[in-house]
Coordinates of C-alpha atoms and ligand atoms in Angstrom, one line a residue:
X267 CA -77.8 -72.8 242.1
X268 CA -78.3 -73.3 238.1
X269 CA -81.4 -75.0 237.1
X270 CA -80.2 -78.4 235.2
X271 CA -80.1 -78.5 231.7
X272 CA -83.1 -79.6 229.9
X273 CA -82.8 -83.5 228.2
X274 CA -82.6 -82.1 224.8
X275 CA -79.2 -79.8 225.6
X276 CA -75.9 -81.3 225.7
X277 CA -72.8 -79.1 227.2
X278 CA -70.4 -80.3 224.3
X279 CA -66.5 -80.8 225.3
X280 CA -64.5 -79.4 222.5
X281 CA -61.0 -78.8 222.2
X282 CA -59.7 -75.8 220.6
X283 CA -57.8 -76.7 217.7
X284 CA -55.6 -73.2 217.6
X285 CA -54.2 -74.1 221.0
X286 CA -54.3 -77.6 221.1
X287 CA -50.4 -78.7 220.7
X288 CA -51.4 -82.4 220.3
X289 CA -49.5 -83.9 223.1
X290 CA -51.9 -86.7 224.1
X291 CA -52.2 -86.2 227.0
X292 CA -56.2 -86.0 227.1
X293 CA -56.4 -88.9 225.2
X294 CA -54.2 -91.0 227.5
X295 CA -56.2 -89.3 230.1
X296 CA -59.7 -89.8 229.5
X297 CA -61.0 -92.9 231.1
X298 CA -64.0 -94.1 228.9
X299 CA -61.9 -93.6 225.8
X300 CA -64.1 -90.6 224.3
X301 CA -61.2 -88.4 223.2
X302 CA -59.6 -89.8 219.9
X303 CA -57.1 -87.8 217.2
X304 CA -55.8 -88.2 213.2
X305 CA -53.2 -86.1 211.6
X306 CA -55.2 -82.6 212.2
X307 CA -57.0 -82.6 215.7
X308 CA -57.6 -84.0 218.7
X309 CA -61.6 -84.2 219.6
X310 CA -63.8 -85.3 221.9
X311 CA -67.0 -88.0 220.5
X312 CA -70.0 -86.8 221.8
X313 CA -71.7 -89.6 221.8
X314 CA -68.8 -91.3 224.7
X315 CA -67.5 -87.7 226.4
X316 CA -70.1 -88.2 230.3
X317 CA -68.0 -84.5 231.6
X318 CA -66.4 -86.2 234.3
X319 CA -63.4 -83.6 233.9
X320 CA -60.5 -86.2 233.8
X321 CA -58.9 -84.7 231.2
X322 CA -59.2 -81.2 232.2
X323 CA -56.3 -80.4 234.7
X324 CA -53.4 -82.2 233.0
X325 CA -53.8 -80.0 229.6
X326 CA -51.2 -78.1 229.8
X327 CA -52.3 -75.6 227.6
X328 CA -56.1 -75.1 228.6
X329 CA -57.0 -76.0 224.7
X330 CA -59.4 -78.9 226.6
X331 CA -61.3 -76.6 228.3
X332 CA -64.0 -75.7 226.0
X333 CA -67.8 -76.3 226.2
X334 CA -70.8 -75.6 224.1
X335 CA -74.2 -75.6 225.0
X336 CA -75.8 -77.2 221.8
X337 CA -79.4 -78.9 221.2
X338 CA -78.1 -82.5 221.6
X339 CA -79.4 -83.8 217.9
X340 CA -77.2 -81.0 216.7
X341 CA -73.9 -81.3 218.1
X342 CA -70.5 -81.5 216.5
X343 CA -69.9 -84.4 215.5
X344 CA -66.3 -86.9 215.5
X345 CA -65.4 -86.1 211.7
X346 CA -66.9 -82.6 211.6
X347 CA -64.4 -81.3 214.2
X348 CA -61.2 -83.2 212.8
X349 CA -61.9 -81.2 209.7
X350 CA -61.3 -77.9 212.2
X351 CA -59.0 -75.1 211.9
X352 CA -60.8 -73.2 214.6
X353 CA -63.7 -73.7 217.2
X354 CA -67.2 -72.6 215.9
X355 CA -68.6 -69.5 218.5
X356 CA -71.6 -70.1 220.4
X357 CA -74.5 -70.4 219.2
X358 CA -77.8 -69.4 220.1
X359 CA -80.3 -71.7 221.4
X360 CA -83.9 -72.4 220.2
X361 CA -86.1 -71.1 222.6
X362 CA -87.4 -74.1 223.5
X363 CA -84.1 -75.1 224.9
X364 CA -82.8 -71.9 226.2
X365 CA -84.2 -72.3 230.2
X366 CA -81.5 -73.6 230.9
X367 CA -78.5 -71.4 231.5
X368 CA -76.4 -69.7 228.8
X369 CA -74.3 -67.3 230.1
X370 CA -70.2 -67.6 230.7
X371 CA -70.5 -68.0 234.6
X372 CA -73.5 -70.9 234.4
X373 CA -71.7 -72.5 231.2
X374 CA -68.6 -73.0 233.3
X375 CA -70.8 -74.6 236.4
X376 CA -72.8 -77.0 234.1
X377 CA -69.3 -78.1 233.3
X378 CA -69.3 -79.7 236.7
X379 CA -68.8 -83.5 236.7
X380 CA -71.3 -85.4 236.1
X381 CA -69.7 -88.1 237.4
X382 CA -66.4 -88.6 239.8
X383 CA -63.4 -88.7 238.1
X384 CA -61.5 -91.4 238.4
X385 CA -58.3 -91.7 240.0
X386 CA -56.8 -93.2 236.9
X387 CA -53.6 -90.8 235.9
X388 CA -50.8 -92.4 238.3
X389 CA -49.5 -88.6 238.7
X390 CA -51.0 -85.4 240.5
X391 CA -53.0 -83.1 238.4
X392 CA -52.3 -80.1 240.6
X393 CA -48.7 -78.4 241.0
X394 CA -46.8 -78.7 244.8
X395 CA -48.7 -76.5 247.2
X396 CA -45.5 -73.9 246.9
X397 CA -44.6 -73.6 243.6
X398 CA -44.6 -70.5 242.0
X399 CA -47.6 -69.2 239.5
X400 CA -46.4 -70.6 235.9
X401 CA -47.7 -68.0 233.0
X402 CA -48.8 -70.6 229.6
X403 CA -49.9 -69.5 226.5
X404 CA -48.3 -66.4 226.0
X405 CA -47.8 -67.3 222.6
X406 CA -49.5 -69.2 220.1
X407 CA -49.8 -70.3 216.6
X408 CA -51.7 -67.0 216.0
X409 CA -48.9 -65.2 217.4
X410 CA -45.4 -66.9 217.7
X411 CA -42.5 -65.6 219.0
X412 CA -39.5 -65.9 217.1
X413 CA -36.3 -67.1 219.0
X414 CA -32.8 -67.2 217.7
X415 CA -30.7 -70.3 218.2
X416 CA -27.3 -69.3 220.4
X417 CA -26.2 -72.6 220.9
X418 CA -26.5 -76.4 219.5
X419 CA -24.3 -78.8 220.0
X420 CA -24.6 -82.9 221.0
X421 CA -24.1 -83.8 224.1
X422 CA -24.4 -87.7 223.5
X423 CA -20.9 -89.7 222.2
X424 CA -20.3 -89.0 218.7
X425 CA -19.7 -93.6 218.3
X426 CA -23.5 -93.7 219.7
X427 CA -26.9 -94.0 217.7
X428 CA -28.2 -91.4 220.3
X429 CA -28.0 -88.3 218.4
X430 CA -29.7 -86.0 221.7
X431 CA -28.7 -82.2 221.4
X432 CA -28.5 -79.2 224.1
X433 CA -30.1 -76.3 222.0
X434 CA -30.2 -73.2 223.1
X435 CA -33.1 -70.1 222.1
X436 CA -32.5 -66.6 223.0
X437 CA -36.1 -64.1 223.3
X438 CA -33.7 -61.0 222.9
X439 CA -36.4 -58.1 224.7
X440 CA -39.5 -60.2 224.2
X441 CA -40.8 -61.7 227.8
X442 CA -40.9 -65.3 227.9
X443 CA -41.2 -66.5 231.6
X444 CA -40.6 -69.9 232.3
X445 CA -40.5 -71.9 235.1
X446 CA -38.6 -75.5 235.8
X447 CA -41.0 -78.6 234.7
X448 CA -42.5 -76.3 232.0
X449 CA -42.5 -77.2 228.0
X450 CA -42.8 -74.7 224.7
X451 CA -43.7 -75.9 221.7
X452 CA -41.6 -75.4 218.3
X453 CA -43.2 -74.4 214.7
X454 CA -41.1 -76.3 212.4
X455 CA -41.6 -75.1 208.8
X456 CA -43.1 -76.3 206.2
X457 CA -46.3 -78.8 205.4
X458 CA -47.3 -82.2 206.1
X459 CA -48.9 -84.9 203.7
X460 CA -52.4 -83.1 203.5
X461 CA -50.4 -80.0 202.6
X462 CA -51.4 -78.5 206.3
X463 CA -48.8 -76.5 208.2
X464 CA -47.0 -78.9 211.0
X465 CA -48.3 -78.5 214.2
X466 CA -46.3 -78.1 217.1
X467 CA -44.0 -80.2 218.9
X468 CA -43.8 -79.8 222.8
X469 CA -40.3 -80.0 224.1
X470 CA -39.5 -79.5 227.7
X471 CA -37.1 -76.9 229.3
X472 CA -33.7 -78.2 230.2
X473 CA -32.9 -74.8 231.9
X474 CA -33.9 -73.0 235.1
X475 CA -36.3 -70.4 235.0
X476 CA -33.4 -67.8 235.2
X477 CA -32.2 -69.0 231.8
X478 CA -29.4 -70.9 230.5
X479 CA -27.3 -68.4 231.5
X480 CA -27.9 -67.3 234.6
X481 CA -29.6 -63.5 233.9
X482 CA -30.3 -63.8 230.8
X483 CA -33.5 -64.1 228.5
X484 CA -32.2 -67.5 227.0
X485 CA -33.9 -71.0 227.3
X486 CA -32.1 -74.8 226.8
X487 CA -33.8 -78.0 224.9
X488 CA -33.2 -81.5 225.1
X489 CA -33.7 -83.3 221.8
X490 CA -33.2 -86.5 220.4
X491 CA -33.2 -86.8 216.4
X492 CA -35.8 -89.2 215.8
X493 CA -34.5 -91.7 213.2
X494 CA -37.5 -94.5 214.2
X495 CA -40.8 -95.5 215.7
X496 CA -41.3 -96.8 218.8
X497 CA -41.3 -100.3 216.6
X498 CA -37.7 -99.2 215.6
X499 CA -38.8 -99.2 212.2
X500 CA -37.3 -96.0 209.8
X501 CA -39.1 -92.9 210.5
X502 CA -37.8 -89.8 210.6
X503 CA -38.9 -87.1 213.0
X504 CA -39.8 -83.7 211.5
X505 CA -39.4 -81.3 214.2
X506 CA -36.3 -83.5 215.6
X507 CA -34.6 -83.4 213.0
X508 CA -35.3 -79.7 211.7
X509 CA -34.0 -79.2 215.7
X510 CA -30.8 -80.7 215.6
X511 CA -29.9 -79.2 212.0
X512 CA -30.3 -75.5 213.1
X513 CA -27.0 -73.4 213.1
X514 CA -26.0 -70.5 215.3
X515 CA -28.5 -67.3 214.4
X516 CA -31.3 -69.4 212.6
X517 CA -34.8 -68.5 213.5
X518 CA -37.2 -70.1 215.4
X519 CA -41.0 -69.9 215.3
X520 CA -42.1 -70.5 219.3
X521 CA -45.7 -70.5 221.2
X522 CA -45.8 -71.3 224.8
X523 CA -45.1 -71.7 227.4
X524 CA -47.4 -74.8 228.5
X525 CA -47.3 -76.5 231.6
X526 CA -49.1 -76.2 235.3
X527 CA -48.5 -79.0 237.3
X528 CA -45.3 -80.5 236.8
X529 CA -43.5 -77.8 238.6
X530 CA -41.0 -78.0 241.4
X531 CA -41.7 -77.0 245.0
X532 CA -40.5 -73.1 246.1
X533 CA -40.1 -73.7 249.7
X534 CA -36.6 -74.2 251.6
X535 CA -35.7 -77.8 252.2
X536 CA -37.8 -79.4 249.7
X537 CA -36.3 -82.8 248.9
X538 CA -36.6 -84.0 245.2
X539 CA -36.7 -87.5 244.0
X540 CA -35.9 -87.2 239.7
X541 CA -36.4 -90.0 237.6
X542 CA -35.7 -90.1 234.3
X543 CA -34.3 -91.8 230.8
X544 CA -32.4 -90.4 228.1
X545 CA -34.3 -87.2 227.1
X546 CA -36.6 -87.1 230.2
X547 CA -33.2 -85.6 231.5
X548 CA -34.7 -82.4 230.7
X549 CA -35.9 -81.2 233.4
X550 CA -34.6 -82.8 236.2
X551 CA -31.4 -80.7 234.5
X552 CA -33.6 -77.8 234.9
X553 CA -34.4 -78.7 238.6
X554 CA -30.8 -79.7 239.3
X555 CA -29.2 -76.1 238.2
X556 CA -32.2 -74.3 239.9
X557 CA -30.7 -76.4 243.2
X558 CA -27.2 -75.6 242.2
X559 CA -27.2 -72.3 241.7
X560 CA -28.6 -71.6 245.0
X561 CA -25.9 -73.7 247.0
X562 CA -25.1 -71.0 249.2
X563 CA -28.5 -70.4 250.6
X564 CA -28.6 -73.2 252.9
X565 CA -32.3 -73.6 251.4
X566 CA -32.1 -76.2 249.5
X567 CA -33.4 -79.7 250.5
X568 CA -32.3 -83.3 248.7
X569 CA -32.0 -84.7 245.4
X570 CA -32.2 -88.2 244.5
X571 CA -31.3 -88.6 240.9
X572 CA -32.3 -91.8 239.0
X573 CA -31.3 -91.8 235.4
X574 CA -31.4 -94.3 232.9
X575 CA -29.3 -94.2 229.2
X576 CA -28.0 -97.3 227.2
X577 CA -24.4 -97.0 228.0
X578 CA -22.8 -93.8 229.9
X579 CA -21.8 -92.1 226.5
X580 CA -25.7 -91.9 225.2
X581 CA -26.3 -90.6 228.8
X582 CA -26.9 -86.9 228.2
X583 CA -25.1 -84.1 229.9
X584 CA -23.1 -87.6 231.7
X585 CA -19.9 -85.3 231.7
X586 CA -21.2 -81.9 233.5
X587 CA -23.8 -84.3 235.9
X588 CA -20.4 -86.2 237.3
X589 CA -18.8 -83.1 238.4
X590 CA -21.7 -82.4 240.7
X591 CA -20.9 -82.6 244.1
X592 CA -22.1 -85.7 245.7
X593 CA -23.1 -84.2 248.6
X594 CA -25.3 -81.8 246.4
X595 CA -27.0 -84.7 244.6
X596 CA -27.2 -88.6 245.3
X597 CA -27.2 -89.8 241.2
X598 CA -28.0 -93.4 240.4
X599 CA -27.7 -94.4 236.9
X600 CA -29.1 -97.3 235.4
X601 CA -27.4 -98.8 232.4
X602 CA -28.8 -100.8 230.0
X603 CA -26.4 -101.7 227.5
X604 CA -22.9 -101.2 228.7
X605 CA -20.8 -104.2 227.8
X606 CA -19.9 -106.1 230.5
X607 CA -22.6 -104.9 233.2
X608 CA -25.9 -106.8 233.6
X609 CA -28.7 -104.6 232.2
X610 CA -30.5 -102.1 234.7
X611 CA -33.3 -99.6 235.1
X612 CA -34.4 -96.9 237.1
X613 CA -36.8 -98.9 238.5
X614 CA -34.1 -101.3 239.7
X615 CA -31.7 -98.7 241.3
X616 CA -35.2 -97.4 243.3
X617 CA -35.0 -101.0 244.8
X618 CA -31.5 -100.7 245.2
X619 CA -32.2 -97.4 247.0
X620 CA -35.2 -98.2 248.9
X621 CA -33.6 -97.2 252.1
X622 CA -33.3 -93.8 250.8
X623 CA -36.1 -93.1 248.6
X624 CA -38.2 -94.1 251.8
X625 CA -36.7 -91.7 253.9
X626 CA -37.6 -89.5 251.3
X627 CA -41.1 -90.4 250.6
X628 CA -41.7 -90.0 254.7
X629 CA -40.9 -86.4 254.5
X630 CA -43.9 -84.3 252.9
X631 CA -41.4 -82.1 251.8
X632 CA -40.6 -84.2 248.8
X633 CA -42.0 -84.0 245.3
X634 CA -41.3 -86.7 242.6
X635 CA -40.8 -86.4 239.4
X636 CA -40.8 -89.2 236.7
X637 CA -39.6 -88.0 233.0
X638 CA -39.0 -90.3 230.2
X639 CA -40.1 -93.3 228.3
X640 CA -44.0 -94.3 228.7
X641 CA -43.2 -97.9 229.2
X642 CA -41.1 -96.7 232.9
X643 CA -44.6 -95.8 234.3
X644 CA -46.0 -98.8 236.0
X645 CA -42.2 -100.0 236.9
X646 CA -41.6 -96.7 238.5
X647 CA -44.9 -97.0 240.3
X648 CA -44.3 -101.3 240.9
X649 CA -40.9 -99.6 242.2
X650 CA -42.0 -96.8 244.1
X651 CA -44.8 -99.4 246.1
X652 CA -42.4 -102.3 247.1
X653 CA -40.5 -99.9 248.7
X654 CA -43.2 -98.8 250.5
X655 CA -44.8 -102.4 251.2
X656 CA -41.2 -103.3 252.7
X657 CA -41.8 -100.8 255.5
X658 CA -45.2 -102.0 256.1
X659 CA -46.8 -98.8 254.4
X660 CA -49.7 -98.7 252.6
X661 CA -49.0 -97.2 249.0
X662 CA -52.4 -96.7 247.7
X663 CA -52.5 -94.4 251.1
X664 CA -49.2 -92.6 250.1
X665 CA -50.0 -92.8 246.2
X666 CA -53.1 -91.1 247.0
X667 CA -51.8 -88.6 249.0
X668 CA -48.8 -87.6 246.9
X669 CA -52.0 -87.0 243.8
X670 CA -53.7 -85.0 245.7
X671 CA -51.0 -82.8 247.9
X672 CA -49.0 -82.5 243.8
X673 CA -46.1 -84.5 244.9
X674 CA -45.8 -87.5 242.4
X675 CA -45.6 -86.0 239.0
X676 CA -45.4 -88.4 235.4
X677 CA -44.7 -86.7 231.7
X678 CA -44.0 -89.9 229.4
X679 CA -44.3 -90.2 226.0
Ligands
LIG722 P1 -33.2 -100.5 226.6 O1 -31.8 -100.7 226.4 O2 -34.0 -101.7 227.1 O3 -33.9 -99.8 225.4 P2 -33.7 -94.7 224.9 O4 -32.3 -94.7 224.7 O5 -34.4 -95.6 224.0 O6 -34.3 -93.3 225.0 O7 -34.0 -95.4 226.4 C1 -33.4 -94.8 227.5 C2 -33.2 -95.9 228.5 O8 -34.5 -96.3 229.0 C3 -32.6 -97.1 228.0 O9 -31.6 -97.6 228.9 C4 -33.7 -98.1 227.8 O10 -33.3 -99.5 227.9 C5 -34.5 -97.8 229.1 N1 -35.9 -98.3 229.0 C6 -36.5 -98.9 228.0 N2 -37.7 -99.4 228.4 C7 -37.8 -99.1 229.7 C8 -38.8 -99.3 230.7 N3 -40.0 -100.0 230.4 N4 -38.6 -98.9 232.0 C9 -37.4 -98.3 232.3 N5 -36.4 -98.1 231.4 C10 -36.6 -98.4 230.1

């Protein structure tokens, strides 16, 4: 047992700056609002932060996980640690304070909640029970590996505003193991406003953990040049666009991989239910070609494939995903913009479907995945529970249990 802290010591959440690859997700994550951001960091106020742990397991880098025991009237504050480039090391305790226990193993249980975390991410924050062990930060900003690009090319109509590209890296003899579901983040060169180096920006793999090419030590991207805000007003996106300018040979800074949670099932005759828009294609592509190239196991379970573009030409890989065999994978696609056809989402075609996406969500073999545009979430999940009222089911019950068993799995942004 460890002796409680004493009033006058706080166990300060920090986030390590040097890892941190600012993807949001605590900040979307933590439920009382105490984790907030500007150009350079992501930090957590320690005035708000209670420890509850929330934001813990869905970092997919581990950068959240850092604690300090600090007299309380001394800890970092908001503005100190946005000015970071690195964490401060620990420091030592007045004696006064230092009953209370300082050492690695009793710093990590006084992380315990201090109060329940709430339920409130829609998505599981623990991977399926079979998939396999994901390896993350292999390399970081310290350290970067540098990747060559082998392949770029768009794979949206050339007529369309959706400017998405299939990139491909190669590691030549450097290890980079991967697994489906998994992201890397990309250095792009150069500095921002303040003059500080650009942090990274986390793309997901579009390729199979056996690379790109089957055998070889090659990884794919999905990227969209970013020509405007959410808003749709001008903005132009400065790893996006660095992306989808590179040419065949240029060099790529890389640290990675990230990821632990939104990762597929291993076991035979796991069913998949993918849904996407435009670049969430990414790794349900990955997913799909893991399934594919293992056709003639026998192994492999279903896949229910609900994608949503604009029109089918700013749907990406449209031409490759059609010559999939339909009895390999059941694709819905929800249009949104094509002349002549009344507007549809995913979340539609899951109502369409609901005869099948139940018989999939009554088998515990199935794991869901939802990819794409933040603003799909509570559809998909207003989606996902009709279905599940109309059989007289009770979705918080299911929801619940697909959280906690790592079967429902969200990445929006
Ligand atoms: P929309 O035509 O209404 O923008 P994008 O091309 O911007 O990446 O979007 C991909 C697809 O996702 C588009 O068809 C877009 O439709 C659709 N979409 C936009 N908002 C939502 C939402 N809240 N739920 C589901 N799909 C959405």
């Amino acid at each position: 047992m460890n002796a409680p802290l004493p009033a006058e010591v706080l166990k300060q959440h920090l986030i390590d700056p040097e890892i941190c690859i600012r993807c949001n997700t605590c900040e979307e994550t933590c439920p009382i609002k105490a984790i907030t951001h500007d150009s350079n960091n992501y930090v957590v106020d320690p005035e708000i932060c209670n420890g509850c742990m929330a934001c813990v397991p869905p970092c997919p880098t581990g950068a959240i996980d850092n604690w300090r025991l600090m007299v309380r009237a001394e800890a970092y504050g908001v503005q100190e640690q946005l000015g970071w480039e690195e964490l401060p090391g620990e420091k030592a305790l007045p004696e006064s304070a230092a009953a209370a226990p300082v050492g690695d193993d009793d710093a990590a249980a006084a992380a315990e909640p201090v109060a329940p975390a709430p339920s409130a991410a829609p998505g599981a924050t623990v991977p399926p029970w079979s998939a396999a062990h994901p390896y993350v930060n292999l390399y970081t900003h310290k350290a970067p590996m540098t990747a060559t690009v082998v392949g770029n090319y768009r794979v949206t109509g050339a007529d369309t505003e959706s400017d998405i590209h299939h990139i491909v890296l190669d590691f030549g003899d450097l290890p980079f193991p991967v697994l489906e579901g998994q992201s890397i983040g990309i250095l792009p060169p150069g500095v921002d406003a303040q003059g500080r180096a650009h942090h990274a920006r986390q793309y997901s793999l579009a390729s199979p953990r056996d690379g790109e090419r089957a055998g070889y030590n090659n990884l794919s991207l999905t990227v969209k040049r970013v020509t405007e805000d959410h808003a749709g007003a001008a903005a132009h996106g400065v790893c996006s666009n660095y992306l989808c300018d590179l040419a065949k040979n240029d060099k790529v800074q890389v640290i990675g991989p990230f990821g632990h949670t939104f990762l597929m099932p291993n076991h035979p005759r796991a069913n998949l239910i993918m849904i996407c828009t435009g670049t969430g294609s990414a790794p349900m592509r990955a997913m799909t070609e893991r399934y594919r190239r293992r056709i003639e196991t026998g192994e492999n379970g279903k896949l229910l494939l609900f994608f949503g573009a604009r029109t089918e030409r700013e749907l990406p890989y449209f031409g490759p995903l059609m010559k999939l065999p339909r009895d390999f994978i059941d694709i819905n696609l929800a249009l949104s913009r094509e002349a002549g056809q009344p507007k549809r989402y995913v979340q539609d075609l899951i109502r369409d479907r609901a005869g099948a996406v139940r018989e999939l969500l009554a088998d515990r073999n199935t794991c869901i995945y939802v990819c794409g545009l933040k603003g799909m979430e509570v559809g998909v999940l207003d989606a996902l529970r009709e279905v599940t009222l109309q059989a007289g089911e009770d979705w918080s019950i299911l929801h619940d249990a697909l959280r906690r068993e790592g079967r429902l799995h969200f990445e929006t942004y």
